[in-house]
Short mmCIF file of C-alpha atoms and ligand atoms in Angstrom, two decimals:
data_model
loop_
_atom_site.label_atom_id
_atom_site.label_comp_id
_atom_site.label_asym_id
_atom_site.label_seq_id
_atom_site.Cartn_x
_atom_site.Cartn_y
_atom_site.Cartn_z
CA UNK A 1 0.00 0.00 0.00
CA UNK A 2 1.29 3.39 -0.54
CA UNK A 3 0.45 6.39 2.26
CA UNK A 4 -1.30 9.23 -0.21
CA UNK A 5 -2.50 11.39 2.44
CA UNK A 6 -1.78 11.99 5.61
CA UNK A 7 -4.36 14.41 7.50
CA UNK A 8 -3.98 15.48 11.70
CA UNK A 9 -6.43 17.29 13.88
CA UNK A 10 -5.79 18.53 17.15
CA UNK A 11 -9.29 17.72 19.40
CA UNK A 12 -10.00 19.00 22.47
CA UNK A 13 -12.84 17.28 24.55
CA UNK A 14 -14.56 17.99 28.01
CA UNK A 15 -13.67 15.34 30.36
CA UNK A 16 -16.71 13.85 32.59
CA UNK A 17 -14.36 13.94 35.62
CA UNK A 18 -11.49 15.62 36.97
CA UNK A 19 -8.35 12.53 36.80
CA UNK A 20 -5.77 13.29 39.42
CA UNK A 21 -2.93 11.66 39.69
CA UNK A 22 0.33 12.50 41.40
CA UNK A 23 2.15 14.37 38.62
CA UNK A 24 -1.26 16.79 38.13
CA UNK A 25 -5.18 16.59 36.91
CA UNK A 26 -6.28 16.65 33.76
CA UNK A 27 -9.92 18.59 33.14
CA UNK A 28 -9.92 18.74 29.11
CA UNK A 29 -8.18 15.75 27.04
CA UNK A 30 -6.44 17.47 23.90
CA UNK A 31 -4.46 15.19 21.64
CA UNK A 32 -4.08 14.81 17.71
CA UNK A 33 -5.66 12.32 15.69
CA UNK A 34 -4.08 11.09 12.70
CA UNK A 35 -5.82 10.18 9.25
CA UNK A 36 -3.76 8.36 7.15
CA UNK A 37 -5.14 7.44 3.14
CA UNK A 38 -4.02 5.22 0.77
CA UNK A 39 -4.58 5.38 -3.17
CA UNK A 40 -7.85 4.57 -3.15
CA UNK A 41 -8.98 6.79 -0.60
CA UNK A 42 -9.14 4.34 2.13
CA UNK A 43 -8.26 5.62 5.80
CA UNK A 44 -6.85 4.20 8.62
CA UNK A 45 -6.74 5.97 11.95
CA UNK A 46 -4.43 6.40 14.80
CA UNK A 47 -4.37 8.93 18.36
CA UNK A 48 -1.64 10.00 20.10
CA UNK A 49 -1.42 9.92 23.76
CA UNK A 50 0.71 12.78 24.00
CA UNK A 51 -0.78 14.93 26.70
CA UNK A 52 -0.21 18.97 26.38
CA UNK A 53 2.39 18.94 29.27
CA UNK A 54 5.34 16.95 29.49
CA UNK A 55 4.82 15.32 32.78
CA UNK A 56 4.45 11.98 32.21
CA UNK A 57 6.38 11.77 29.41
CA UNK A 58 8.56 14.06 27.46
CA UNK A 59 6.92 14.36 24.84
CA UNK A 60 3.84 16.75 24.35
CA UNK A 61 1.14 17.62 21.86
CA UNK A 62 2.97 20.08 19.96
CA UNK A 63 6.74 18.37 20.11
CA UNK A 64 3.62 15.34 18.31
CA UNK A 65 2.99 17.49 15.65
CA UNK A 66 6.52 18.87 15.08
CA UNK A 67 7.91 15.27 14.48
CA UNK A 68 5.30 14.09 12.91
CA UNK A 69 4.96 17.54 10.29
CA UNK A 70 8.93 17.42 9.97
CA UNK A 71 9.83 13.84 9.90
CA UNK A 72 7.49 11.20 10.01
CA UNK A 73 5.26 11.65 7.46
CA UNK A 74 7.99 12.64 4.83
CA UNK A 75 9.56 9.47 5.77
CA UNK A 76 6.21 7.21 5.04
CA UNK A 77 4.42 9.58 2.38
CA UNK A 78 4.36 8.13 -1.19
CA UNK A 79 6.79 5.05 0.07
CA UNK A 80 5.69 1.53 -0.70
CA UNK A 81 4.77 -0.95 2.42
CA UNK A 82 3.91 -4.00 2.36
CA UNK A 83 3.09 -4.60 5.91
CA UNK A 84 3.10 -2.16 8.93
CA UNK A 85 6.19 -3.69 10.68
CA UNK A 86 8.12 -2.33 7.98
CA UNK A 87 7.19 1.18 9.55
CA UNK A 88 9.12 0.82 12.87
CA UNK A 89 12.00 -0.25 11.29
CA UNK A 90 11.64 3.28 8.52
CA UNK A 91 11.38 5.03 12.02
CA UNK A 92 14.09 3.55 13.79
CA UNK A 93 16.46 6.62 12.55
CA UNK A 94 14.23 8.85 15.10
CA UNK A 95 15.16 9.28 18.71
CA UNK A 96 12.30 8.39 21.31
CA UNK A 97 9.12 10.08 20.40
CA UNK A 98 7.72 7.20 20.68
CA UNK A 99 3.78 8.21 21.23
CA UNK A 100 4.46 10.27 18.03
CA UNK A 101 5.79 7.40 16.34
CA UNK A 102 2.77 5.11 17.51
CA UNK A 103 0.00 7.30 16.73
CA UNK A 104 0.47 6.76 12.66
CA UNK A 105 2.08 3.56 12.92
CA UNK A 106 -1.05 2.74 14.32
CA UNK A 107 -3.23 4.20 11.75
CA UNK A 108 -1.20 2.63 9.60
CA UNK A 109 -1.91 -0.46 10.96
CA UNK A 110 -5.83 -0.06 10.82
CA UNK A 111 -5.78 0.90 6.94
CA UNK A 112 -3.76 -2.48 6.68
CA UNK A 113 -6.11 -4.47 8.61
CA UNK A 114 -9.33 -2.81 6.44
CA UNK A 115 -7.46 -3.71 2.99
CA UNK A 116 -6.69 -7.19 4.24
CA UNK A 117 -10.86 -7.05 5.30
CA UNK A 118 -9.61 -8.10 8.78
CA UNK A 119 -10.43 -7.33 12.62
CA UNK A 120 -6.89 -5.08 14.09
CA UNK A 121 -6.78 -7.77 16.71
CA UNK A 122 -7.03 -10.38 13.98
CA UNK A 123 -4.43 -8.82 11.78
CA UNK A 124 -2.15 -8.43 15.20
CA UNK A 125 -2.33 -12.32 16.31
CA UNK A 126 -5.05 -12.12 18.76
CA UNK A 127 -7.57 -14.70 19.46
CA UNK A 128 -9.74 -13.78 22.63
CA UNK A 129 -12.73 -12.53 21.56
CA UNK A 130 -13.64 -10.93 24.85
CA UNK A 131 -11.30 -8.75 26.91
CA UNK A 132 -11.30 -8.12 30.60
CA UNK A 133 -11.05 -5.03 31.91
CA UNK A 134 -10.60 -2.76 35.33
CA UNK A 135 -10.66 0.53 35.85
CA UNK A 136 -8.24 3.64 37.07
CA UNK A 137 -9.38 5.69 39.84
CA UNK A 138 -8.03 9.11 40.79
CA UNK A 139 -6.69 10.88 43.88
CA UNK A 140 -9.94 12.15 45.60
CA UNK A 141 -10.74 15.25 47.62
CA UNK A 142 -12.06 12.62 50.63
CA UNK A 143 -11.27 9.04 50.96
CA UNK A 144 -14.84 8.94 51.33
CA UNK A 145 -14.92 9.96 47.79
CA UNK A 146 -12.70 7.49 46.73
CA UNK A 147 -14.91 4.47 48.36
CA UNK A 148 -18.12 6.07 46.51
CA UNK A 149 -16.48 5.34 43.13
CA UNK A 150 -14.99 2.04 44.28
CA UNK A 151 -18.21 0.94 44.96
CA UNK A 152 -19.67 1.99 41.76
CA UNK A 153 -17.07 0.49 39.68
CA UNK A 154 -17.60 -2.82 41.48
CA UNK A 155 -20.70 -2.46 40.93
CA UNK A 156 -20.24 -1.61 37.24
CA UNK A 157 -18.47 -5.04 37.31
CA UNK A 158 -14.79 -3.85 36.32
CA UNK A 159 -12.86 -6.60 37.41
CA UNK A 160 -9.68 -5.01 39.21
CA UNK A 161 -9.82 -1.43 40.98
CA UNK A 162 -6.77 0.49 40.37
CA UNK A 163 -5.94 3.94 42.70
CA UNK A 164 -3.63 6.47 42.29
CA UNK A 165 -1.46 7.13 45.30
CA UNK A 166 1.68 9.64 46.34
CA UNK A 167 3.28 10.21 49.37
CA UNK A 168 0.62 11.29 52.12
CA UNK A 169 -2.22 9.49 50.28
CA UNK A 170 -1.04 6.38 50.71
CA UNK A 171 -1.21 3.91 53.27
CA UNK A 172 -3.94 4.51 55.64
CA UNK A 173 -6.10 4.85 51.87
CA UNK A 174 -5.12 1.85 51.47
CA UNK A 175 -6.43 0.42 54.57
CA UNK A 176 -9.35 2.43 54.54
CA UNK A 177 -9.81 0.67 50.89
CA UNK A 178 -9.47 -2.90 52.29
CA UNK A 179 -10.99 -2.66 55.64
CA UNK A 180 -14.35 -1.78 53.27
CA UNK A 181 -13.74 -3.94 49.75
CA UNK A 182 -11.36 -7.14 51.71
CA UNK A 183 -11.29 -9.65 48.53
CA UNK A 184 -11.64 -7.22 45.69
CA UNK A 185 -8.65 -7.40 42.97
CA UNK A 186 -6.91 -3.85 44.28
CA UNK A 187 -3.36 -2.75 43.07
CA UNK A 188 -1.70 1.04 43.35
CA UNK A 189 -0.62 3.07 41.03
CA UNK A 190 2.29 5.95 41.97
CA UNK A 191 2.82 7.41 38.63
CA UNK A 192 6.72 7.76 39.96
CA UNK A 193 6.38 9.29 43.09
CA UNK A 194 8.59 7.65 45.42
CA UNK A 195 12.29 7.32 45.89
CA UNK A 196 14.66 4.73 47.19
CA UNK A 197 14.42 6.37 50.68
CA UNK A 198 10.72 5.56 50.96
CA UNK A 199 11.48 1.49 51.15
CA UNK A 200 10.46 1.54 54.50
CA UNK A 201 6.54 2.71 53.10
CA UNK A 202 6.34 0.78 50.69
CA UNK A 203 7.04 -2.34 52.30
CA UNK A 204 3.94 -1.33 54.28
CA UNK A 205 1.93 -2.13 51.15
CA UNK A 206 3.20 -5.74 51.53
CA UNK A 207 0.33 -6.03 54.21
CA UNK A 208 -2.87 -5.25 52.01
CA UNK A 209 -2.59 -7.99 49.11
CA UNK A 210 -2.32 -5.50 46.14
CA UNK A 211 -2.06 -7.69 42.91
CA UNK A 212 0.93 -5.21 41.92
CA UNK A 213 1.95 -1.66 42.58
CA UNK A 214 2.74 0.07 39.68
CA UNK A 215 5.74 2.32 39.35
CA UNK A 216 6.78 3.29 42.63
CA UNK A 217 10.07 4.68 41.81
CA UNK A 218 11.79 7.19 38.95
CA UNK A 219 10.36 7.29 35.21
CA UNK A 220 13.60 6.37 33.85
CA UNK A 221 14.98 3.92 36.52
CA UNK A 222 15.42 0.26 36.23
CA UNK A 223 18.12 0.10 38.78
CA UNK A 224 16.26 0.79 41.98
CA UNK A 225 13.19 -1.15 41.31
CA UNK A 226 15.30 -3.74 41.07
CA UNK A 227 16.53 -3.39 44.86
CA UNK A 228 12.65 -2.21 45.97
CA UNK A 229 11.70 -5.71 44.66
CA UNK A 230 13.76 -7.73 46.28
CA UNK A 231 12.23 -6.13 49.70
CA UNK A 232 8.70 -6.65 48.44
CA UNK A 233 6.37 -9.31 48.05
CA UNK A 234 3.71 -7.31 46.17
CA UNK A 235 5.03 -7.64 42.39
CA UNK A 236 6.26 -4.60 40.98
CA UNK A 237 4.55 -3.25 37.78
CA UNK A 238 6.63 -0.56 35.52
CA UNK A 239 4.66 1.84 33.77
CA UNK A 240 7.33 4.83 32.81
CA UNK A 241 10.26 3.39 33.00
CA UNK A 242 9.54 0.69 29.56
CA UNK A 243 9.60 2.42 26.58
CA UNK A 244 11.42 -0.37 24.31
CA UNK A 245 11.49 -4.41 24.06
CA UNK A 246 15.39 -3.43 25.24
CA UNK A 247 14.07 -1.67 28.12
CA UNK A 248 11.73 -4.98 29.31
CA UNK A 249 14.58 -7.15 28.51
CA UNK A 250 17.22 -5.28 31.09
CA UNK A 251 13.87 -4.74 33.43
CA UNK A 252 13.77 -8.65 33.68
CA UNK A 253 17.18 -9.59 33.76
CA UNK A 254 17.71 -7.22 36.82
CA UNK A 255 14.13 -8.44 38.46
CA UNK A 256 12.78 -4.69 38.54
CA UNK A 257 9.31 -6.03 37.79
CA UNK A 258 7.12 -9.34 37.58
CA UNK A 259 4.97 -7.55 35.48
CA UNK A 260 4.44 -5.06 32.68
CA UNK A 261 1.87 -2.50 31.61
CA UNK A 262 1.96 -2.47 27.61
CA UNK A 263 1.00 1.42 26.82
CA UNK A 264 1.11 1.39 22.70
CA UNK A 265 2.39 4.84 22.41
CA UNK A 266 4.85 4.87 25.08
CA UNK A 267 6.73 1.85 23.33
CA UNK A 268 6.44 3.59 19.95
CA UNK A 269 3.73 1.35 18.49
CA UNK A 270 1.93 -2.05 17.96
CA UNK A 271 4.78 -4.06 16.62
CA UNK A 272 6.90 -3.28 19.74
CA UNK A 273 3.92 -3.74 21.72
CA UNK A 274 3.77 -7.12 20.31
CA UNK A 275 7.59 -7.85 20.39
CA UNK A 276 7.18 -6.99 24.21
CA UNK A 277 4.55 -9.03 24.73
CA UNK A 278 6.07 -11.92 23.21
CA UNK A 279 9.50 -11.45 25.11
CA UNK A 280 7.54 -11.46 28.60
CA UNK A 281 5.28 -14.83 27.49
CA UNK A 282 8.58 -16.56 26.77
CA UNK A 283 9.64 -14.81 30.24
CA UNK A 284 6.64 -15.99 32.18
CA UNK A 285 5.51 -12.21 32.85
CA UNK A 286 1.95 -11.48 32.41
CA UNK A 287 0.93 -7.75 30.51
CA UNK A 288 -1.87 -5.70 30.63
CA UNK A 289 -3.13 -2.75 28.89
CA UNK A 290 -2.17 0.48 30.64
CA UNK A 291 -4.43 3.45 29.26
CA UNK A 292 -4.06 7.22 28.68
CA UNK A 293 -7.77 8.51 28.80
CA UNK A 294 -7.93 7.99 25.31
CA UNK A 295 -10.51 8.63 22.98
CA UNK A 296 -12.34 5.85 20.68
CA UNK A 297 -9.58 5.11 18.36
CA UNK A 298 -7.04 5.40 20.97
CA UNK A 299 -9.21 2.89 22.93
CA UNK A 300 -9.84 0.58 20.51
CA UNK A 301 -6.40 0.44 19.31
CA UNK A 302 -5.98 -0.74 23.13
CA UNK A 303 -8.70 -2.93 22.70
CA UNK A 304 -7.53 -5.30 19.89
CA UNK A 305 -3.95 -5.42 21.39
CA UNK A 306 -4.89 -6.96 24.80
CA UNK A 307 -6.72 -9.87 22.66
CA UNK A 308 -3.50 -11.10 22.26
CA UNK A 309 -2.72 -14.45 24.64
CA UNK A 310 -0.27 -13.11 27.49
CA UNK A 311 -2.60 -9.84 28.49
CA UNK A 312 -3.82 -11.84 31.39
CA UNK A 313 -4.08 -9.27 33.51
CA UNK A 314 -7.16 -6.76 32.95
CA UNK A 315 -6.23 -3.58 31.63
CA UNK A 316 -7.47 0.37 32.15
CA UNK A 317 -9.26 0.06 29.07
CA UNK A 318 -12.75 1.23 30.65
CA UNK A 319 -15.97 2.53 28.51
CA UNK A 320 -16.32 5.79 26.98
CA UNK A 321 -19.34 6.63 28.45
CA UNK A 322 -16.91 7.12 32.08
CA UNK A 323 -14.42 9.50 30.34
CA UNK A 324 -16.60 11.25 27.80
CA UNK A 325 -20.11 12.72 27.07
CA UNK A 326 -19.68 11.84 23.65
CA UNK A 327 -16.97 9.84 22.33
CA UNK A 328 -15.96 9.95 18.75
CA UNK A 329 -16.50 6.73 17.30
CA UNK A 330 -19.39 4.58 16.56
CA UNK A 331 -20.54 2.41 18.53
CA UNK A 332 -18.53 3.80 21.77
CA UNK A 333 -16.99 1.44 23.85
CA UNK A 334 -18.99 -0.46 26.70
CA UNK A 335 -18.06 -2.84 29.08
CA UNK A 336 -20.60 -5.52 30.48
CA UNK A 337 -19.65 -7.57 33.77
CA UNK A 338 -16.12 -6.03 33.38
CA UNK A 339 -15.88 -7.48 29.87
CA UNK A 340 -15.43 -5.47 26.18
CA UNK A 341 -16.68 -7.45 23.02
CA UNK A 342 -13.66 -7.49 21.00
CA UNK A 343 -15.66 -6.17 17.18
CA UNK A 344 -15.25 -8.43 14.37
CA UNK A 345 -15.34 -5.54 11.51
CA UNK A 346 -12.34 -4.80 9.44
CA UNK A 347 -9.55 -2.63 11.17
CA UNK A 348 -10.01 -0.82 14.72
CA UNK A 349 -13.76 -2.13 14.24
CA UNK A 350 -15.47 1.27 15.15
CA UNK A 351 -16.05 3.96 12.94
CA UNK A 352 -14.64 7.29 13.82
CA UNK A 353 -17.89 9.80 13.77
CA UNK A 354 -16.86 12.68 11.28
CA UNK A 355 -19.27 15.22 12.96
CA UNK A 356 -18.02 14.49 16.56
CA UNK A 357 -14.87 14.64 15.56
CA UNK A 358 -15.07 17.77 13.54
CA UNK A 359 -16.84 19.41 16.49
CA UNK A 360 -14.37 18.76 19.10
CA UNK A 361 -11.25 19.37 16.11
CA UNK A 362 -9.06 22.64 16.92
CA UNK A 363 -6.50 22.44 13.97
CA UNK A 364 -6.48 20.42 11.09
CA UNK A 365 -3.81 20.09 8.61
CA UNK A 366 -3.58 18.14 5.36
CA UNK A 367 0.03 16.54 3.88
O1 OSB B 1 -0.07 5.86 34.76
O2 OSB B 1 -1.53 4.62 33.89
C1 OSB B 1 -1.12 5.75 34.15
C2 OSB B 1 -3.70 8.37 33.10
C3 OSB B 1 -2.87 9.38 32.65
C4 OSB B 1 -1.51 9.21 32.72
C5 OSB B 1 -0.97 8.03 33.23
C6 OSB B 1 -1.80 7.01 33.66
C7 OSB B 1 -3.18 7.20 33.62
C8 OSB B 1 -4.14 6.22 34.12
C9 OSB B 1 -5.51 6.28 33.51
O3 OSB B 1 -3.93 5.47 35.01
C10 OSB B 1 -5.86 5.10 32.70
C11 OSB B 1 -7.13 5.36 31.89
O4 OSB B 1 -8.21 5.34 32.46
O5 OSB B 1 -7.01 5.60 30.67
MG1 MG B 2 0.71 3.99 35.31
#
């Protein structure tokens, strides 16, 4: 196939809820969507999950756009591929940028899927045809708060609660968390905010039977999670700190983690996604899905990648109705008893909405 067009659109969309976590909130979701069309006019789609400040990542909206304008699209435009692996490897030339790298190799990967007339998850390997999923809860202003929306989401069925914590809303929210929901599958998530020093805390955890706590320590470390590890019984999950099959590789061979969250854009796209994956299956690591309050195609990109055999684990991937009033794809995602129906239509298997997203769309720009 041969990459004719290439079209982005900055959206901005109203989030239901505040998400806080212990970098900052988020209010509004902004983040570019990328069109890409072949000769015939066919489009695949992709999102980047680039927020507008660099503080989980480095990379940001606008440093997106600027490597995608300047360097990724000249390097794809008008170039024969035969399969969207091949676009990694054209990348490989680029430093990092990974989410801007993911969010075309990605729709490149959809428009391959609809030629071949096959499901993304299909096209990718996958084979369940039902995913399981949990959900991501915020800091709170009350821990009372925070046990409302537990509730709910048990309710709701989502099979593993995930918090947010940092230092000072930590531990006794924990307790307070178990003393109320004892047997439900609970796990912490600390976005980075804890340092060597804090060992002594975090062995606390040990007591309340997470199923993981996710990246305790430093975005880029590998080193220290190693040593945190070996003091803990709760497995350690890194979030931040993979951004390559290289980086899981070391990760495991220094036991910083039993277990890794698969984010598509941090680890530059699907194939590596994939090639990570496989590496922790042979490993005996199970994956999940991590999630960046995406929007439809970002979430059903994440949706057709967890079908694949080693995401035992259930993801963030929750439905669109929690993030958004309106979400930009038909049908939107839902979840039933904590499970997604993976679609069985060609490519992502939703259908971006052109009016939703032309009313949420801030910039568009054609190459
Ligand atoms: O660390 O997984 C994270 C949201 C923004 C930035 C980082 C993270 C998150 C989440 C939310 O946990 C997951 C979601 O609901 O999409
Ligand atoms: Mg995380």
């Amino acid at each position: 196939m041969m990459i004719k067009q290439v079209i982005l659109r900055h959206l901005k969309m109203k989030m239901n809820f505040p998400f806080t976590t212990s970098f900052g909130t988020f209010t509004d979701k902004e983040f570019i969507l990328v069109e890409v069309q072949d000769e015939n006019g066919a489009s695949g789609w992709g999102e980047s999950v680039a927020f507008t400040s660099p503080l989980y990542n480095e990379e940001t909206l606008k440093t997106n756009w600027h490597i995608l304008e300047d360097f990724l699209i000249p390097m794809i435009k008008d170039k024969e591929i035969s399969h969207p692996d091949e676009v990694s490897a054209l990348f490989k030339p680029i430093r990092k940028n990974n989410m801007a790298k993911s969010a075309i190799e990605g729709a490149i990967w959809d428009l391959y899927a609809k030629r071949e007339n096959l499901p993304l998850a299909t096209a990718l390997g996958g084979e369940k045809k039902e995913i399981e999923v949990g959900i991501s809860i915020g800091i709170q202003k009350s821990v009372d708060d925070l046990l409302g929306i537990i509730d709910g989401s048990v309710s709701e069925g989502y099979r593993r609660i995930k918090v947010k914590i940092k230092p000072g809303w930590d531990i006794d929210v924990i307790r307070e968390i178990r003393r109320h929901f004892p047997t439900i599958q609970l796990m912490a998530d600390a976005n980075s905010a804890y340092r060597l020093q804090d060992l002594e805390l975090l062995k606390q955890l040990d007591e309340f039977g997470l199923t993981m706590i996710e990246q305790p320590l430093a975005s880029d470390d590998i080193v220290d999670h190693a040593l945190v590890q070996k003091h803990l019984t709760t497995p350690i999950c890194l979030d931040e700190s993979i951004h390559s099959y290289e980086d899981a590789r070391k990760a495991i061979s220094l036991g910083s983690c039993k277990i890794i969250n698969i984010k598509i854009g941090r680890v530059g796209g699907l194939t590596e996604s994939k090639r990570i994956h496989d590496l922790c299956m042979e490993q005996g690591l199970p994956v999940w899905c991590g999630g960046m309050l995406e929007a439809g195609v970002g979430r059903a990109h994440n949706i057709a990648l967890t079908t694949l055999t080693n995401f035992t684990m259930p993801g963030d991937t929750a439905a669109s109705s929690r993030y958004w009033e309106r979400d930009i794809i038909d049908p939107e995602v839902t979840v039933h008893n904590g499970l997604i129906t993976v679609p069985s239509k060609a490519g992502i298997g939703y259908d971006p909405n052109i009016d939703a997203i032309e009313s949420f769309t801030v910039r568009k720009q054609n190459y």
